[in-house]
Coordinates of C-alpha atoms in Angstrom, one line a residue:
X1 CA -9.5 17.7 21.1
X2 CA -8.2 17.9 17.4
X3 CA -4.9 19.3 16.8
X4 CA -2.1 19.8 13.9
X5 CA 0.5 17.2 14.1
X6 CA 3.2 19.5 14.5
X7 CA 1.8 20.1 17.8
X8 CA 2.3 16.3 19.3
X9 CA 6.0 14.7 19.9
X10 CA 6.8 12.3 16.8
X11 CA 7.3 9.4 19.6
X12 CA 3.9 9.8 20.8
X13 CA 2.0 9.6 18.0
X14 CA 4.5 6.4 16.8
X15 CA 3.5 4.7 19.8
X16 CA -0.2 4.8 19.4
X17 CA -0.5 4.0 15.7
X18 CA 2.1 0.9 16.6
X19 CA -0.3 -0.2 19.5
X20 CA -3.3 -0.2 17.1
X21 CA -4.6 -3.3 15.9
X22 CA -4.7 -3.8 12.5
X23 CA -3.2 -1.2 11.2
X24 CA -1.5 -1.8 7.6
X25 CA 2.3 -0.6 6.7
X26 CA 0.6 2.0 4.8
X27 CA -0.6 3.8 8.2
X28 CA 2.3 3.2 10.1
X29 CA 4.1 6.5 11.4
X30 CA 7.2 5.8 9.1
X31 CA 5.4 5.1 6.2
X32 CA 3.8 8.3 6.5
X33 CA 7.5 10.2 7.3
X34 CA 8.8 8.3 4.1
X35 CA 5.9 9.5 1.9
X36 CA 6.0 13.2 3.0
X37 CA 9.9 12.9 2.6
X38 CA 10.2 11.2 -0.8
X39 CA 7.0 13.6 -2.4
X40 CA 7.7 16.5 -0.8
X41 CA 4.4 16.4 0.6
X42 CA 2.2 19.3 2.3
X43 CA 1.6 18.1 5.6
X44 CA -2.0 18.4 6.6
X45 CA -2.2 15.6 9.1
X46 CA -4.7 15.5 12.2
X47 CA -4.1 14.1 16.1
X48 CA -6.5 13.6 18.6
X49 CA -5.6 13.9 22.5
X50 CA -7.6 13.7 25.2
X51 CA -7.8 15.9 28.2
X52 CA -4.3 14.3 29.8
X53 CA -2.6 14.8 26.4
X54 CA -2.5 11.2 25.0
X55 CA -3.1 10.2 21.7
X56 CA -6.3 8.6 21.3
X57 CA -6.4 9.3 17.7
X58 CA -4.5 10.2 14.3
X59 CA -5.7 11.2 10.9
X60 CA -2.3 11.0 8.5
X61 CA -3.3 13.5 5.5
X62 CA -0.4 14.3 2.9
X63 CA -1.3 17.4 -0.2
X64 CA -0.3 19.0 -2.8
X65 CA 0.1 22.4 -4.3
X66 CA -0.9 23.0 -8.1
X67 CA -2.0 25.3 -10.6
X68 CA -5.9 24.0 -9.7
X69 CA -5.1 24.5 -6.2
X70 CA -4.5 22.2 -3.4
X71 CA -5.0 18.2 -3.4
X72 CA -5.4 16.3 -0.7
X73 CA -4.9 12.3 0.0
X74 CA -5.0 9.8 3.2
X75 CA -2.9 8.9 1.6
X76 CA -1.3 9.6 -1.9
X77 CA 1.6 7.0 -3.7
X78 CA -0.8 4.4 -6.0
X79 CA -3.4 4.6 -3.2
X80 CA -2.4 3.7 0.2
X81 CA -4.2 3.5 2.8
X82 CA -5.1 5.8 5.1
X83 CA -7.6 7.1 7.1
X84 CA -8.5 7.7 10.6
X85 CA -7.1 5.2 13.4
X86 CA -8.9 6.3 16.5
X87 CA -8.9 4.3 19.7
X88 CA -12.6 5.5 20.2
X89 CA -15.7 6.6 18.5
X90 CA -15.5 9.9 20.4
X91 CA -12.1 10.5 18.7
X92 CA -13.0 9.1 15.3
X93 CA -16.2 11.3 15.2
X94 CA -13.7 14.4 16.7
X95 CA -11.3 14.0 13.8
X96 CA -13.8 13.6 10.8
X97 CA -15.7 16.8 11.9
X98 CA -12.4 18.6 11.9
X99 CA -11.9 16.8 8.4
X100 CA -14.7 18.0 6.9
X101 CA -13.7 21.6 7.9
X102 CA -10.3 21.1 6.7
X103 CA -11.8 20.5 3.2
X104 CA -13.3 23.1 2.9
X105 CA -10.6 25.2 2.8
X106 CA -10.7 27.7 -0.2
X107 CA -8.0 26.5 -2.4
X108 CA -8.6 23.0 -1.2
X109 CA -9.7 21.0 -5.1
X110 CA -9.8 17.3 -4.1
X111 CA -9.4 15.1 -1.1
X112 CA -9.3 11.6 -0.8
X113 CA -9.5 9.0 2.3
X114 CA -8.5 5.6 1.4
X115 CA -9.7 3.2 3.6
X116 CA -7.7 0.4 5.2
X117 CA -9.4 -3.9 4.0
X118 CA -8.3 -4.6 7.6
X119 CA -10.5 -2.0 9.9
X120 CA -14.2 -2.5 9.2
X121 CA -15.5 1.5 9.5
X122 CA -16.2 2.1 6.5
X123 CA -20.0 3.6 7.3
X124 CA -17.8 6.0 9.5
X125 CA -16.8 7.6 6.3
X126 CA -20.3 6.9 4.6
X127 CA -21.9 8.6 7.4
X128 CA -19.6 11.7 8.9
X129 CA -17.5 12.8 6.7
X130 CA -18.2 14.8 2.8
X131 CA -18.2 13.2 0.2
X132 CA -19.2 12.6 -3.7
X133 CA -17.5 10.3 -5.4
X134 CA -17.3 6.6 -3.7
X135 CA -14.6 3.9 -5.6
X136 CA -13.1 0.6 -4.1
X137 CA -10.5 -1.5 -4.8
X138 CA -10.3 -5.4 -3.7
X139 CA -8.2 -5.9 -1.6
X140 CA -6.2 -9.6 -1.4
X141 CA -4.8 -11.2 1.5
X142 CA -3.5 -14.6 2.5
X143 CA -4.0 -15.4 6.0
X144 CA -0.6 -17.3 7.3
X145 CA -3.1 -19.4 9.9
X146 CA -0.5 -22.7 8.8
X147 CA 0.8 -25.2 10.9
X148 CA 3.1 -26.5 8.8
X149 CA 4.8 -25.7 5.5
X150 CA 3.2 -28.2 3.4
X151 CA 0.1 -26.8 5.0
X152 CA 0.9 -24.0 2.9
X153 CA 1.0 -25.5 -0.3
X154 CA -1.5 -27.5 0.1
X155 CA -3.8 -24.6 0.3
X156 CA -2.8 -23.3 -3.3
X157 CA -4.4 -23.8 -6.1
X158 CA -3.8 -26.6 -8.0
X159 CA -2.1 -24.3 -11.1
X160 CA -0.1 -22.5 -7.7
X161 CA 1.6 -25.9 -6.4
X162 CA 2.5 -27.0 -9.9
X163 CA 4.2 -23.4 -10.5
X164 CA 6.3 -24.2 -7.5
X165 CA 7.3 -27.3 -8.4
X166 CA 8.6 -26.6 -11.7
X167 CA 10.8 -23.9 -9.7
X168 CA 11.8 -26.1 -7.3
X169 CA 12.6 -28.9 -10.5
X170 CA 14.5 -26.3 -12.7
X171 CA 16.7 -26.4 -9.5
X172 CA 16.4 -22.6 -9.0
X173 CA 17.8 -21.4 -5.5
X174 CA 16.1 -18.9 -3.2
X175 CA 17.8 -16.9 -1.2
X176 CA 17.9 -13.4 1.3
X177 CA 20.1 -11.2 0.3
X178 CA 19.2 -7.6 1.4
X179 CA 21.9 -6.3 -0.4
X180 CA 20.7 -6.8 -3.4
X181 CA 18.7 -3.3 -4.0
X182 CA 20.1 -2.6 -7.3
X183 CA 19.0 -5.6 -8.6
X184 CA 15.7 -4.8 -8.1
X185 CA 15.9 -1.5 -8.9
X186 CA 17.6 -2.3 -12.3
X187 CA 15.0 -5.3 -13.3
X188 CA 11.6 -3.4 -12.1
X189 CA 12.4 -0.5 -14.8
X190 CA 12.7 -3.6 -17.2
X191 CA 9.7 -5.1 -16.3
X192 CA 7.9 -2.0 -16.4
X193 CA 9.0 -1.1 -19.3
X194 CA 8.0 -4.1 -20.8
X195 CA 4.4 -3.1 -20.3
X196 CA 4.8 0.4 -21.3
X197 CA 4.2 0.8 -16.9
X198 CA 5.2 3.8 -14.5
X199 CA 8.3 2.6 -12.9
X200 CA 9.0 3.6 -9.1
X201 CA 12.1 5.7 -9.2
X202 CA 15.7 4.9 -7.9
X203 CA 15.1 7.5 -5.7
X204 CA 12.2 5.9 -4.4
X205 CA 14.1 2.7 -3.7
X206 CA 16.7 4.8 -1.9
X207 CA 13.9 6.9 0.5
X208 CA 12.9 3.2 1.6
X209 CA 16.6 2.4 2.9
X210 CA 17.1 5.9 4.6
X211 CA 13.6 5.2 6.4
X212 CA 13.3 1.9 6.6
X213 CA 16.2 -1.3 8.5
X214 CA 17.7 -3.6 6.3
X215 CA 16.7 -6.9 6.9
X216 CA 14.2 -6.2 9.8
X217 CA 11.7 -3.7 8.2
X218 CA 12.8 -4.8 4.3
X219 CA 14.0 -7.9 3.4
X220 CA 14.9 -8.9 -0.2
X221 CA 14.5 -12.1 -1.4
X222 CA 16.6 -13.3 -4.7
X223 CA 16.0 -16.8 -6.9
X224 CA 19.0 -18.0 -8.4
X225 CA 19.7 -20.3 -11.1
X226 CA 23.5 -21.4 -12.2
X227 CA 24.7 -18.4 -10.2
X228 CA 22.6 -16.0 -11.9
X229 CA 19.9 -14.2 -10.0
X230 CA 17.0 -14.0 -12.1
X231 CA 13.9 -12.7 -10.4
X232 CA 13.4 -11.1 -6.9
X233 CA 10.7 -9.7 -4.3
X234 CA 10.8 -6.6 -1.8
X235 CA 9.0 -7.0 0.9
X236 CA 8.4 -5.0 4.0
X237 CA 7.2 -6.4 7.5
X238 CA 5.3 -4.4 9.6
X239 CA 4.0 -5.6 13.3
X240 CA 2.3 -8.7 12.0
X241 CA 2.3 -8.6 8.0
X242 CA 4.2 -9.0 5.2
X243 CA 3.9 -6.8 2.4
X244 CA 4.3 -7.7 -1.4
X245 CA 5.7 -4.9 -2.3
X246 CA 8.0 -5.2 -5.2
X247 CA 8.6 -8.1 -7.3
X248 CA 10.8 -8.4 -10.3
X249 CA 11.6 -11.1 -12.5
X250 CA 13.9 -11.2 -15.7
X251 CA 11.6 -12.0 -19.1
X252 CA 14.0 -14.5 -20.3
X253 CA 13.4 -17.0 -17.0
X254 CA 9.8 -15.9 -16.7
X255 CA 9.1 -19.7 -17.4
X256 CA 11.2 -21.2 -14.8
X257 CA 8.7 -19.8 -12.2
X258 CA 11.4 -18.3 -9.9
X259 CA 9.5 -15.7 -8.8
X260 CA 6.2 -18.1 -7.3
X261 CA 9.1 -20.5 -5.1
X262 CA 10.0 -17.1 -3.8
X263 CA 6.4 -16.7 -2.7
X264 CA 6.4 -19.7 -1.3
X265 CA 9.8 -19.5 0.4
X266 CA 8.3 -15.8 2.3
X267 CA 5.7 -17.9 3.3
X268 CA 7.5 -20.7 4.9
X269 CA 9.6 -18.0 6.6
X270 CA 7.1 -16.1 8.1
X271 CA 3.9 -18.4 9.1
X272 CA 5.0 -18.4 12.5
X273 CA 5.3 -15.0 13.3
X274 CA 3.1 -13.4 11.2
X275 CA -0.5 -13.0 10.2
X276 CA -1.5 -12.1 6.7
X277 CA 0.8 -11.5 3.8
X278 CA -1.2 -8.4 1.8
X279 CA -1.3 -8.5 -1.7
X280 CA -2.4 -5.2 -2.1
X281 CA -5.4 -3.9 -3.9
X282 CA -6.5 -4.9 -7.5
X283 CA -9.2 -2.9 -9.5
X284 CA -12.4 -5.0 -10.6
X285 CA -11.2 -5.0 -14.0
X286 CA -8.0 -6.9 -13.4
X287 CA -9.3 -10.3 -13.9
X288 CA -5.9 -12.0 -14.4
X289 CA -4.4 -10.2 -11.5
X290 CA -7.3 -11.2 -9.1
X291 CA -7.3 -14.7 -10.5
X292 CA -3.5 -15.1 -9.6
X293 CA -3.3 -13.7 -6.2
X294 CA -6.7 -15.9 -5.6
X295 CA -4.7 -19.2 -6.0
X296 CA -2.1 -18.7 -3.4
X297 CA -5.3 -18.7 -0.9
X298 CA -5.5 -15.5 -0.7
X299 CA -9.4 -13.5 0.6
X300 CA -10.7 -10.7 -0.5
X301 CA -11.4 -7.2 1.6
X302 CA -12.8 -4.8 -0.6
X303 CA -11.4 -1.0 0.7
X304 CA -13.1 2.5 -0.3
X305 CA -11.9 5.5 -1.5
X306 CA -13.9 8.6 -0.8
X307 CA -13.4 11.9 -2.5
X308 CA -14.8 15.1 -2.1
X309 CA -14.3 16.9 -5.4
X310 CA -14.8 20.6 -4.7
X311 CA -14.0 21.8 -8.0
X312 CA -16.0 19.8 -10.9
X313 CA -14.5 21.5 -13.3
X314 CA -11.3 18.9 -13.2
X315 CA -13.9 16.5 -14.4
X316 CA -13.1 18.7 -18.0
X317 CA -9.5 18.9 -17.8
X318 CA -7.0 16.3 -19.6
X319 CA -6.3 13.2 -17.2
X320 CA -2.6 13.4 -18.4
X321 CA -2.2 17.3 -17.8
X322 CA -3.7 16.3 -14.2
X323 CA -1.8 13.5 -13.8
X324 CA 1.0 15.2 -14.2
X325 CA 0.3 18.5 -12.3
X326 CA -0.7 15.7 -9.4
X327 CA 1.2 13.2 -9.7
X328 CA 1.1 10.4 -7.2
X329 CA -1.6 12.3 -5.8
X330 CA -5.5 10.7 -6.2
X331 CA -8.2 13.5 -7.6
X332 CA -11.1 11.4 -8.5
X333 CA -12.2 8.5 -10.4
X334 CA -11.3 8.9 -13.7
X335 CA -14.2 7.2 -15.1
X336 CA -16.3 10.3 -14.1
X337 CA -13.8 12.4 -16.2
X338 CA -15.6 14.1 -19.4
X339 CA -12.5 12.6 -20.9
X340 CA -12.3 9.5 -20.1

């Protein structure tokens, strides 16, 4: 049986996704509490129990209200992943039926599933739930299958290992220092700003402390050099990976490759109790991104997104205006826009 999630205890459903096997951050039950706190989300999430009132399945599905009507995602925030985690096919098949009546709804526009690279299902989506727009993003991660940590660099790209190097010879000093939030606050708006990019609010970077444990679920790392810190990387761990989630590096020491022996230094530190450290997704186009999460041995798992567009009218309507009536929210892919 399909219900709302407001109907389950919190704890339950926590317990089952954190039992699941390969489930990313992303599909974790506190990721999903800190996305529907720091948006402000509609909450349109689905839970599967079975006849003794377990959880054999959960479907985490954030929206949002606009002047088009209602968007969905699973899940919204620069694409995360979602989708349904099910510990059978009975209560994978349950949930996407009850999916596909949920989008039906009459002020429902869009509604996007994201797929997870980790859980191979994606002809669940192909084949149960509506659809009609299909897009995919590669997704990059490095298994941390090392025995050793010159293992690890030995299994970088030639280009990789000599980045390091000239860190480690510019006598730059890496360090954990999970105090050091502003920091990377401050330097991210730089570096986005420095490519005309959409920075992640300070806001943002305080919903992750209120959610998340300092220095078990984040952990900041800092590079040093006389003193100075000048580059940084946010990452959080969930059950068995590390995810790259924020780096920051000032332009001025760009060239001292800081920011790769911190890479390297995450690495080292986690090898041995952890599986993959996930990249995150990269659109075809991005060449040089691909290339340079390639070299530090990283694989690629493509993940979908499926949208079912109910009003193709959108398809007419300024990206920006949407963009910003939605924002953080997926609609559709933008290279079916009229506008585009």
């Amino acid at each position: 049986m399909v219900v709302e999630i407001s109907q389950v205890e919190d704890s339950l459903i926590k317990h089952f996704i954190d039992t699941q096997d390969n489930c990313l951050l992303f599909q974790s039950y506190d990721y999903y509490c800190f996305l529907k706190d720091y948006l402000g989300a509609l909450d349109f999430s689905l839970v599967s129990i079975d006849e003794g009132g377990n959880v054999n399945g959960c479907m985490f599905i954030l929206g949002k209200e606009g002047r088009f009507g209602t968007v969905l995602n699973s899940l919204p925030f620069y694409g995360s992943n979602g989708g349904i985690i099910a510990s059978n096919v009975n209560a994978k098949q349950e949930i996407a039926d009850y999916y596909n009546k949920l989008i039906q709804g009459n002020n429902i526009v869009s509604s996007t599933v994201i797929t997870s690279p980790l859980i191979d299902d994606v002809e669940l989506y192909r084949n149960h739930i509506n659809y009609n727009f299909e897009d995919y993003r590669i997704g990059q991660l490095t298994p941390l299958n090392y025995d050793s940590p010159s293992d690890i660099l030995d299994s970088f790209h030639s280009k990789t290992r000599n980045m390091v190097r000239k860190a480690e010879k510019s006598n730059v000093v890496i360090d954990i220092d999970n105090d050091a939030m502003d920091f990377i606050v401050d330097v991210h708006e730089k570096n986005m700003n420095e490519i005309s990019g959409k920075a992640k609010s300070p806001e943002f970077f305080d919903s992750i402390q209120k959610h998340y444990s300092k220095g078990e679920d984040y952990q900041i790392y800092v590079a040093s050099l006389d003193g100075q810190y000048i580059a940084g990387l946010l990452i959080l761990n969930y059950k068995n990976i590390v995810e790259y989630f924020t780096p920051v590096v000032l332009s001025e020491y760009r060239n001292t490759q800081a920011l790769s022996l911190i890479i390297y230094q995450v690495m080292k530190d986690k090898y041995e109790t952890h599986d993959y450290l996930n990249w995150g997704g990269t659109w075809a186009t991005q060449e040089g991104v691909h290339r340079f999460k390639k070299r530090w041995n990283s694989v690629d798992k493509n993940y979908f997104y499926f949208t079912q567009l109910n009003d193709l009218s959108l398809l007419q309507e300024d990206l920006g205006a949407l963009c910003n009536e939605y924002e953080y929210f997926y609609l559709f892919p933008f290279s079916a826009s009229e506008n585009a």
